[in-house]
Amino acid sequence: MWFRIDFHSSKPIYEQIKEGIKLLILSGRLREGEFLPSIRSLAEDLGVNLNTVARAYRELVMEGVLEVRRGEGYVVADVRREALQGFLEDALKNVLRDCKTAGISEERVIEIVGEVYGGEGGC
Amino acid sequence: MWRKELKDLRTRTLVFLFLFVGTFVFLVVMKDYTRSLSELLETAPKGLLERFGMTEEFIEKLGDWNFYITTQWYGKNLGQFIPLFAIIMAFPLVAREVENQTIELLLARLSRKTVFLTKFSAPLIAFSIVTVAMVLLPLPVTAFLKETLDAGTVGKYLVTHLVGGILWYCVTFLFSILSSDQVRPLIISLALLGGTTTLGIVRRLSFLNTFAYVMKGEPNLSQTLGYSIVSASIAILSYKIFRERDF
Amino acid sequence: MLTVRGLKKSYGSKVAVDDVNFEVGRSEIFAILGPNGAGKTTTLKCVLGLRRPDGGEVRLTGSFSYLPEEKNLYPYLRVKDMVDLFERIGKNFKREKAISSLEKYGIDPKLKVSELSHGMKTLTYLSLVLAEDVDLYVLDEPTWGLDPLARSDVLDALRSLTYEGKSVLYTSHILSEVEKVADRILIMKAGRVIVQGYLDDVKASYKLVVSERELEGHLLKRTKNELIYLVRADRIPEGVEVRDASFDEIFEAIVRGERDVA
């Protein structure tokens, strides 16, 4: 398992790991009940510290995204997609706020949404 | 750490060993020339050589092996180098490692006690072995040449050479611990050696004249005991300072 | 693993370290940052007992090894003699590990220490120190003067130490490198701790604020008509433009900003 970590981003590394895992689940590459790599092996793969991966897993367990199987490791829990999408929606809102400040009209934004989602509301 | 310390002091020890042995060989060879000296004395203007203590009587005595070795080896060539030898052995021991910032490598891995004991004893043992060997060197040569040498005198010189040398070793070691560069302990010790010797010319301060003590070979009790106590106190003081010092 | 409480150290009238507190846990990489003369090296030396603190308490459970700021080995010895020396005086020294590490960095054991470049000397010293099997590695500027590839190797080596339950306490000037490996950081200035915590938390707890008027906070820079402040994320005033802060900006504003106040 691998995704890119930006060490110089202002976003904490454990957050980046959490989001990386959520994206893998949302995109279907990690399925419910599937085992995640061990903390050590993910740390090695990503080139991050043990404690950072441990923290990301711990928080994902608290959010109900992962479950601990005693003595076996972490598996993907039965979780609603909406619960995973929150961070993406927040990111989208931030971009939209910038668009608003920049004077891009609501109509134009909806138009773009249409283009991305396959032309259903576009002209 | 022992092996490293021995390696560190190898060059210094060997240089002095060769210097001593070379001087001794030279002395033995020169002895045969003392006869030509007395011939020189006859041709030279009267009084000139006598002014340097070269009376006929003195040169005649030089012909005597026992007198020759006592005055020329113990009382001169070996004796005068003993305090210098001790200072050269001791001055870089701690100061050089502090100057080069290598002392941290030792202190992070060994206790201060171990570092102190190894640094203090390795060169001291080397110094003592060389000194004892050099003091005893005339004995086998005497036997080989079928001459006679007074064993009691040799014993007395053994005491004064060791006691005087170790005193200067301890003094220099203390300066080596106090200093952060290696030149300073060398200069200070040499200055102190020169200073005390000069002061020692004054009769009432004659106990300060360590050169005279070493070269005369008369280990009177007060001086021998005094020097030994001073050496031991300085060694203990050095350890206390070393244990508390910042590096 | 290591607990430091109220550490104080002065040289004459100059206070080098003043009331420093921190803890290094198991499997943790702890970085001490700060400008030159901030007291980083003094702190490490007091932790190791190379210098006697004037006050405070240092509690270290387990064994440690140390790489000093000046990577000085005995110049007249060969690299292989240094390996031999470590075999005798080193702590739990693993000879094969040192040899293979030297090989990896392309250092010929037959070379004399005096023939090594600065970078090679550092790598030699590091190879020796990291071959000591101890609980805590105290490293003063371990990557200073290394090329990017060697530096990356060293960082990987430090990280893999934590996989075996070992801890690292180190100092560095290079922020981008600290961001890659440190779990926790401590920023020192003029002998005092100004910020400490998990790197991720420190990053998350500050924001940049662009303001036209003066604010409470660390001033990062001043443009013609704006002031850019670093402000704690929970103390952002109303009606200002908020931006994410990079670690470089956090460090710069905190270290420089304090100076503005004083």
XYZ file of C-alpha atoms in Angstrom:
632
model
C 0.000 0.000 0.000
C 1.377 3.357 -0.932
C 0.311 6.948 -1.341
C 2.345 10.078 -1.382
C 3.013 11.929 1.864
C 3.838 15.614 1.668
C 6.135 16.197 4.613
C 6.225 19.925 4.079
C 2.477 20.416 3.910
C 0.870 22.215 6.804
C -1.494 19.265 7.024
C -0.298 16.906 9.759
C 1.161 13.655 8.460
C -1.230 11.452 10.426
C -4.108 13.384 8.796
C -2.625 12.691 5.389
C -2.439 8.989 6.216
C -6.043 8.968 7.423
C -7.227 10.655 4.247
C -5.135 8.331 2.108
C -6.782 5.306 3.700
C -10.265 6.822 3.387
C -9.666 7.468 -0.314
C -8.577 3.850 -0.804
C -11.783 2.678 0.856
C -13.987 5.102 -1.115
C -12.377 4.066 -4.389
C -12.988 0.425 -3.541
C -9.356 -0.611 -3.369
C -9.800 -1.477 0.282
C -12.966 -3.434 1.036
C -14.917 -3.971 4.196
C -13.336 -6.674 6.355
C -10.018 -6.441 4.539
C -6.813 -6.284 6.633
C -4.636 -3.205 6.590
C -0.860 -3.517 6.540
C 0.749 -3.709 9.988
C 1.766 -0.395 11.513
C 5.418 -1.164 10.949
C 5.047 -2.230 7.351
C 2.936 0.799 6.412
C 5.452 3.049 8.177
C 8.229 1.500 6.115
C 6.252 1.733 2.862
C 5.358 5.382 3.348
C 8.669 6.364 4.940
C 7.077 7.725 8.089
C 7.449 7.021 11.787
C 5.739 4.199 13.633
C 4.035 6.566 16.037
C 2.497 8.536 13.187
C 0.897 5.464 11.590
C -0.194 4.255 15.020
C -1.901 7.585 15.635
C -3.673 7.529 12.256
C -4.944 3.956 12.873
C -6.016 4.853 16.410
C -8.038 7.839 15.219
C -9.574 5.841 12.367
C -10.689 3.260 14.921
C -12.266 6.025 17.014
C -14.063 7.347 13.940
C -15.363 3.853 13.262
C -13.516 3.495 9.958
C -11.272 0.675 11.187
C -11.721 -2.099 13.726
C -9.102 -3.788 15.853
C -8.931 -7.574 15.642
C -7.054 -8.624 18.759
C -3.739 -10.175 17.881
C -4.420 -9.964 14.161
C -4.425 -6.327 13.208
C -6.698 -3.690 11.768
C -9.573 -4.337 9.335
C -11.865 -2.002 7.409
C -15.130 -1.591 9.316
C -18.641 -1.441 8.003
C -18.832 2.290 7.583
C -21.180 4.669 5.762
C -19.632 6.297 2.715
C -20.916 9.683 3.893
C -18.800 9.410 7.011
C -15.706 8.982 4.862
C -16.485 11.784 2.491
C -16.446 14.567 5.054
C -12.841 15.619 4.455
C -13.407 15.821 0.692
C -16.515 17.923 1.159
C -14.578 20.252 3.449
C -11.834 20.602 0.839
C -14.450 21.328 -1.831
C -16.069 23.952 0.377
C -12.714 25.682 0.804
C -12.170 25.844 -2.940
C -15.730 27.097 -3.449
C -15.150 29.819 -0.869
C -12.097 30.951 -2.816
C -14.187 30.868 -6.026
C -16.796 33.015 -4.362
C -14.203 35.531 -3.187
C -12.725 35.542 -6.666
C -16.137 36.408 -8.114
C -16.885 33.188 -9.967
C -20.653 33.013 -10.296
C -22.747 30.230 -8.805
C -24.000 29.401 -12.303
C -20.464 28.914 -13.548
C -19.649 26.654 -10.598
C -22.702 24.510 -11.295
C -21.649 24.376 -14.928
C -18.221 23.058 -13.907
C -19.821 20.517 -11.598
C -21.872 19.374 -14.593
C -18.769 18.996 -16.762
C -17.009 16.900 -14.151
C -20.027 14.714 -13.355
C -20.795 13.888 -16.989
C -22.796 16.635 -18.520
C -26.201 16.112 -16.852
C -27.088 19.795 -16.050
C -24.698 21.357 -18.561
C -25.691 23.200 -21.732
C 41.282 1.929 25.715
C 44.628 0.621 26.970
C 45.774 -0.299 23.505
C 44.945 3.161 22.172
C 46.753 4.855 25.063
C 49.836 2.725 24.539
C 49.768 3.538 20.855
C 49.470 7.233 21.702
C 52.589 7.228 23.848
C 54.678 4.843 21.721
C 56.535 7.480 19.727
C 57.393 9.636 22.722
C 58.643 6.648 24.702
C 60.739 5.257 21.867
C 62.355 8.614 21.114
C 63.485 8.938 24.719
C 64.579 5.306 24.888
C 66.816 5.735 21.834
C 68.096 9.041 23.142
C 69.048 7.455 26.470
C 70.627 4.317 25.019
C 72.486 6.386 22.423
C 73.847 8.715 25.086
C 74.965 5.795 27.203
C 76.780 4.115 24.334
C 78.432 7.418 23.531
C 79.512 7.781 27.167
C 81.046 4.327 27.276
C 82.922 4.965 24.038
C 84.084 8.359 25.274
C 85.550 6.908 28.419
C 88.634 5.734 26.583
C 89.275 9.279 25.556
C 89.634 10.542 29.098
C 93.297 9.616 28.910
C 93.834 11.899 25.977
C 92.120 14.543 28.041
C 94.903 14.456 30.585
C 97.402 14.856 27.742
C 95.399 17.858 26.619
C 95.616 19.193 30.119
C 99.416 19.138 29.989
C 99.598 21.114 26.771
C 96.824 23.574 27.576
C 97.624 26.781 29.441
C 97.502 26.201 33.151
C 94.413 27.402 34.945
C 92.122 27.600 31.936
C 90.809 24.050 32.163
C 90.988 24.124 35.925
C 88.557 26.935 35.892
C 86.009 24.469 34.426
C 86.723 21.986 37.190
C 88.964 19.898 35.013
C 91.744 19.478 37.505
C 94.212 16.709 37.043
C 92.688 15.003 40.024
C 89.204 15.087 38.470
C 90.355 13.641 35.203
C 92.241 10.948 36.984
C 89.074 10.061 38.829
C 87.188 9.919 35.543
C 89.394 7.054 34.652
C 87.696 5.157 37.419
C 84.599 3.410 35.970
C 82.503 3.787 39.117
C 83.172 7.523 39.379
C 82.779 8.031 35.646
C 79.348 6.360 35.421
C 78.067 7.987 38.607
C 78.966 11.523 37.614
C 78.535 11.349 33.860
C 75.506 9.035 33.520
C 73.321 9.359 36.622
C 74.601 12.734 37.706
C 74.468 14.288 34.290
C 73.131 12.858 31.090
C 70.343 10.611 32.362
C 69.550 12.677 35.434
C 69.031 15.944 33.655
C 66.614 14.389 31.183
C 64.419 12.593 33.710
C 62.173 15.581 34.641
C 61.889 16.539 30.949
C 61.061 12.959 30.029
C 58.290 12.937 32.665
C 56.854 16.245 31.430
C 56.894 15.142 27.790
C 55.113 11.930 28.725
C 52.336 13.680 30.641
C 51.535 16.980 28.950
C 49.218 15.890 26.094
C 47.292 13.173 27.929
C 44.003 14.957 28.575
C 44.630 18.358 26.991
C 45.161 16.966 23.504
C 41.873 15.066 23.569
C 40.059 18.143 24.829
C 41.705 20.301 22.168
C 40.791 17.843 19.404
C 37.352 17.213 20.940
C 37.884 13.476 20.997
C 37.538 13.145 24.769
C 33.740 12.966 24.334
C 34.147 9.733 22.417
C 35.765 8.147 25.475
C 33.605 9.751 28.145
C 30.327 8.789 26.446
C 31.385 5.139 26.637
C 33.574 4.723 29.698
C 33.261 5.980 33.239
C 35.339 8.994 34.165
C 37.203 6.802 36.633
C 38.262 4.342 33.934
C 39.314 7.117 31.565
C 41.313 8.806 34.318
C 43.010 5.655 35.544
C 43.982 4.510 32.051
C 45.220 7.909 31.001
C 47.151 8.375 34.227
C 48.705 4.947 34.519
C 49.597 3.882 30.971
C 52.253 6.583 30.429
C 53.333 6.425 34.067
C 54.085 2.735 33.704
C 55.936 3.377 30.441
C 57.902 6.150 32.134
C 58.792 3.952 35.089
C 59.856 0.983 32.957
C 62.145 3.132 30.799
C 63.581 4.919 33.838
C 64.255 1.719 35.769
C 65.793 0.119 32.674
C 68.044 3.111 32.096
C 69.145 3.290 35.728
C 69.974 -0.406 35.699
C 71.559 -0.341 32.242
C 75.142 0.210 33.514
C 74.982 -2.959 35.655
C 75.184 -5.579 32.863
C 77.616 -3.387 30.938
C 79.816 -3.175 34.034
C 79.801 -6.917 34.368
C 80.596 -7.319 30.681
C 83.537 -4.928 30.884
C 84.688 -6.606 34.116
C 84.601 -3.273 35.916
C 83.043 -2.520 39.282
C 80.061 -0.344 40.073
C 78.727 0.334 43.547
C 75.256 -1.278 43.732
C 74.247 0.955 46.659
C 74.800 4.057 44.569
C 72.701 2.595 41.753
C 69.911 1.900 44.240
C 69.989 5.471 45.524
C 69.837 6.846 41.996
C 66.930 4.522 41.254
C 64.986 6.159 44.090
C 65.805 9.773 43.185
C 65.198 9.285 39.464
C 61.803 7.672 40.055
C 60.626 10.001 42.818
C 61.756 13.151 40.996
C 60.371 11.993 37.673
C 56.992 10.945 39.047
C 56.681 14.286 40.828
C 56.992 16.130 37.520
C 54.737 13.629 35.814
C 51.965 14.336 38.349
C 52.427 18.106 38.161
C 52.215 18.075 34.363
C 49.230 15.708 34.381
C 47.336 18.156 36.601
C 48.010 20.967 34.133
C 46.954 18.693 31.289
C 43.569 18.208 32.984
C 43.100 21.907 33.703
C 43.958 23.015 30.208
C 41.954 22.926 26.993
C 44.948 23.049 24.685
C 48.050 20.923 24.780
C 50.741 23.574 24.496
C 49.823 25.265 27.743
C 50.529 22.361 30.122
C 53.898 21.838 28.417
C 54.932 25.493 28.721
C 53.648 25.880 32.283
C 55.361 22.710 33.488
C 58.661 23.635 31.867
C 58.437 27.153 33.316
C 57.683 25.726 36.732
C 60.620 23.322 36.440
C 62.926 26.197 35.496
C 61.474 28.470 38.167
C 61.736 26.039 41.064
C 65.234 24.996 40.051
C 66.348 28.631 40.001
C 64.712 29.350 43.344
C 66.295 26.171 44.669
C 69.729 27.766 44.321
C 68.842 29.893 47.338
C 70.029 27.815 50.274
C 66.851 27.947 52.317
C 64.744 26.949 49.314
C 67.061 24.170 48.209
C 64.287 21.634 48.669
C 62.719 23.149 45.507
C 65.715 22.154 43.427
C 64.437 18.882 42.065
C 67.246 18.679 39.507
C 69.828 18.626 42.280
C 67.836 15.926 44.099
C 67.629 13.722 41.011
C 71.260 14.157 39.947
C 72.927 13.980 43.340
C 71.473 10.600 44.110
C 71.202 11.227 47.856
C 67.596 10.313 48.688
C 67.347 11.950 52.100
C 64.185 11.032 53.922
C 62.554 14.458 54.144
C 62.858 15.254 50.444
C 61.930 11.767 49.264
C 58.917 11.600 51.520
C 57.934 15.208 50.780
C 58.075 14.745 47.023
C 56.109 11.486 47.238
C 53.364 13.064 49.337
C 53.127 16.030 46.958
C 52.894 13.639 43.981
C 50.136 11.604 45.590
C 48.181 14.714 46.620
C 48.399 16.148 43.117
C 47.232 12.838 41.647
C 44.205 12.772 43.961
C 43.461 16.432 43.227
C 43.709 15.683 39.493
C 41.160 12.910 39.830
C 38.744 15.132 41.748
C 39.020 17.840 39.100
C 38.702 15.354 36.251
C 35.566 13.833 37.776
C 33.786 17.190 38.055
C 35.090 18.957 34.987
C 32.841 19.996 32.068
C 33.804 18.671 28.650
C 13.045 6.564 28.511
C 14.472 10.046 29.195
C 12.973 12.721 31.417
C 14.520 16.157 31.840
C 13.115 18.516 34.462
C 14.094 22.112 35.129
C 17.532 21.793 33.559
C 19.779 24.810 34.163
C 23.344 25.505 33.124
C 25.399 28.684 33.153
C 28.923 29.452 32.041
C 30.027 32.224 34.337
C 27.319 34.867 34.130
C 26.007 33.613 30.777
C 22.929 31.421 31.111
C 23.198 28.713 28.446
C 20.194 26.580 29.378
C 17.342 27.875 31.496
C 14.587 25.660 32.889
C 14.352 23.106 30.091
C 11.789 20.314 30.441
C 11.099 17.480 28.042
C 10.559 13.765 27.726
C 11.640 11.262 25.107
C 9.526 8.141 24.891
C 10.266 4.685 23.571
C 10.460 4.334 19.773
C 10.385 8.081 19.459
C 12.457 10.514 17.421
C 12.817 13.775 19.313
C 14.382 16.783 17.590
C 15.763 19.878 19.286
C 15.790 22.904 17.006
C 16.959 26.440 17.393
C 19.349 29.057 16.110
C 23.075 28.854 16.859
C 23.853 29.403 20.513
C 20.328 28.488 21.605
C 21.672 25.891 24.046
C 21.013 22.709 22.062
C 24.481 21.187 22.440
C 24.677 22.168 26.108
C 21.339 20.460 26.716
C 22.580 17.238 25.103
C 25.855 17.343 27.021
C 24.049 17.831 30.320
C 21.757 14.908 29.516
C 24.829 12.727 28.948
C 26.696 13.916 32.024
C 29.534 15.404 29.978
C 28.668 18.709 31.608
C 27.392 19.130 35.139
C 24.047 20.952 35.244
C 23.632 23.739 37.810
C 20.097 22.608 38.532
C 17.344 20.265 37.515
C 17.049 16.572 37.053
C 17.940 14.164 34.264
C 16.501 10.670 34.455
C 17.638 8.195 31.817
C 16.567 4.578 31.918
C 18.621 2.377 29.631
C 21.854 2.701 27.706
C 22.805 5.490 25.362
C 25.252 6.315 22.614
C 26.444 9.721 21.474
C 27.533 11.466 18.296
C 29.085 14.836 19.170
C 28.688 18.023 17.186
C 32.335 17.914 16.102
C 32.755 14.583 14.359
C 36.358 14.197 15.469
C 37.905 10.755 15.499
C 41.584 10.097 16.189
C 43.245 11.511 13.034
C 46.286 9.222 13.239
C 44.196 6.027 13.384
C 42.872 4.117 10.403
C 39.139 3.569 10.046
C 39.600 -0.098 10.903
C 41.487 0.893 14.078
C 38.490 3.003 15.030
C 36.280 -0.056 14.530
C 38.658 -2.016 16.780
C 38.565 0.739 19.394
C 34.758 0.720 19.379
C 34.804 -3.026 19.693
C 36.684 -2.613 22.967
C 35.090 0.494 24.436
C 31.772 0.711 22.536
C 28.454 -0.155 24.130
C 27.153 -3.478 22.913
C 29.013 -2.840 19.662
C 28.034 -4.881 16.596
C 31.120 -5.102 14.428
C 29.397 -6.523 11.329
C 26.822 -3.753 11.377
C 29.545 -1.087 11.413
C 31.527 -2.807 8.648
C 28.514 -3.182 6.365
C 27.493 0.419 6.993
C 31.004 1.664 6.123
C 30.874 -0.479 2.996
C 27.514 1.001 2.027
C 28.943 4.523 2.238
C 32.024 3.466 0.293
C 34.518 4.182 3.070
C 37.750 2.187 2.793
C 38.656 0.855 6.280
C 42.350 1.169 5.407
C 42.111 4.960 5.113
C 43.409 7.126 7.900
C 40.855 9.315 9.632
C 42.884 12.380 8.619
C 42.407 11.418 4.965
C 38.597 11.488 5.197
C 36.509 14.434 4.022
C 34.139 16.057 6.492
C 31.165 14.133 5.138
C 33.019 10.814 5.223
C 34.170 11.465 8.774
C 30.567 12.086 9.806
C 29.425 8.905 8.059
C 32.234 6.918 9.700
C 31.368 8.220 13.151
C 27.660 7.574 12.501
C 28.369 4.035 11.301
C 30.216 3.379 14.563
C 27.607 4.982 16.814
C 24.632 3.350 15.115
C 26.369 -0.037 15.356
C 26.167 0.288 19.128
C 23.053 -1.548 20.250
C 21.638 0.859 22.857
C 18.238 2.237 23.894
C 18.778 5.924 23.199
C 20.884 7.533 20.464
C 21.866 11.108 21.240
C 23.029 12.736 18.017
C 24.246 16.316 17.672
C 23.728 17.495 14.089
C 24.037 14.015 12.567
C 23.395 15.080 8.963
C 25.395 18.303 8.885
C 27.491 18.496 5.734
C 26.115 15.320 4.130
C 24.964 15.157 0.519
C 21.207 14.615 -0.051
C 21.519 10.882 -0.754
C 23.618 10.158 2.304
C 21.294 12.311 4.385
C 18.295 10.352 3.191
C 20.104 7.101 4.057
C 20.871 8.384 7.534
C 17.277 9.450 8.112
C 16.088 6.000 7.053
C 18.600 4.444 9.415
C 17.322 6.590 12.291
C 13.741 5.684 11.507
C 14.470 1.982 11.384
C 16.046 2.233 14.856
C 12.623 3.155 16.189
C 11.169 0.034 14.588
C 13.309 -1.923 17.043
C 11.966 0.050 20.001
C 14.923 2.427 20.212
C 14.727 6.180 20.664
C 16.596 9.071 19.088
C 17.288 12.497 20.561
C 18.919 14.777 18.047
C 19.566 18.355 17.030
C 19.349 19.791 13.563
C 19.383 22.996 11.599
C 17.540 21.562 8.638
C 13.819 21.965 9.070
C 12.787 19.975 5.997
C 14.686 16.996 7.366
C 13.155 17.335 10.822
C 9.710 17.340 9.204
C 10.512 13.988 7.649
C 11.654 12.092 10.725
C 10.770 13.786 13.976
C 7.850 12.641 16.110
C 8.277 15.401 18.614
C 10.110 18.702 18.415
C 11.386 21.286 20.833
C 12.391 24.748 19.681
C 14.943 26.529 21.846
C 16.046 30.097 21.841
C 18.558 31.768 24.141
C 18.516 28.777 26.466
C 14.754 28.606 26.818
C 12.124 26.330 25.327
C 9.681 28.324 23.230
C 7.619 25.569 21.631
C 7.431 21.852 22.105
C 5.088 19.051 21.203
C 4.258 16.483 18.554
C 5.282 17.894 15.197
C 1.834 17.158 13.756
C 0.177 19.033 16.622
C 2.541 21.988 16.357
C 1.787 22.219 12.641
C -1.948 22.080 13.261
C -1.974 24.572 16.087
C -0.733 27.613 14.169
C -2.181 29.613 11.276
C -0.938 32.593 9.316
C -3.040 35.691 9.470
C -2.840 38.621 7.064
C -3.833 41.812 8.809
C -3.697 45.538 8.230
C -3.443 46.378 11.895
C -1.226 45.108 14.686
C -2.247 41.879 16.391
C -1.243 39.570 19.215
C 1.060 36.991 17.706
C 4.470 36.352 16.181
C 5.166 38.731 13.329
C 6.474 36.790 10.330
C 6.866 39.623 7.857
C 5.731 43.062 6.889
C 4.659 44.119 3.413
C 3.940 47.664 2.298
C 0.479 47.749 3.843
C 0.020 44.375 5.522
C 1.352 42.512 8.485
C 1.656 38.720 8.382
C 1.339 37.103 11.780
C 1.609 33.585 13.070
C -1.292 33.060 15.449
C -2.451 30.102 17.489
C -5.283 28.373 15.658
C -7.593 28.786 18.634
C -6.958 32.522 18.957
C -7.666 33.828 15.502
C -9.359 37.240 15.664
C -12.476 38.086 13.639
C -12.334 39.537 10.187
C -8.844 38.553 9.042
C -7.572 36.491 6.153
C -6.395 33.080 7.425
C -3.803 30.915 5.660
C -2.133 27.603 6.484
C 1.344 27.927 7.967
C 4.259 25.769 6.868
C 6.704 24.462 9.452
C 9.384 26.806 8.102
C 7.068 29.742 8.670
C 6.147 28.568 12.148
C 9.820 28.212 13.066
C 10.840 31.509 11.546
C 8.009 33.519 13.074
C 8.470 32.023 16.520
C 12.229 32.349 16.630
C 12.301 35.768 15.050
C 9.067 37.047 16.576
C 10.300 36.604 20.122
C 13.163 38.852 19.210
C 10.716 41.558 18.125
C 8.971 41.433 21.462
C 12.242 41.722 23.331
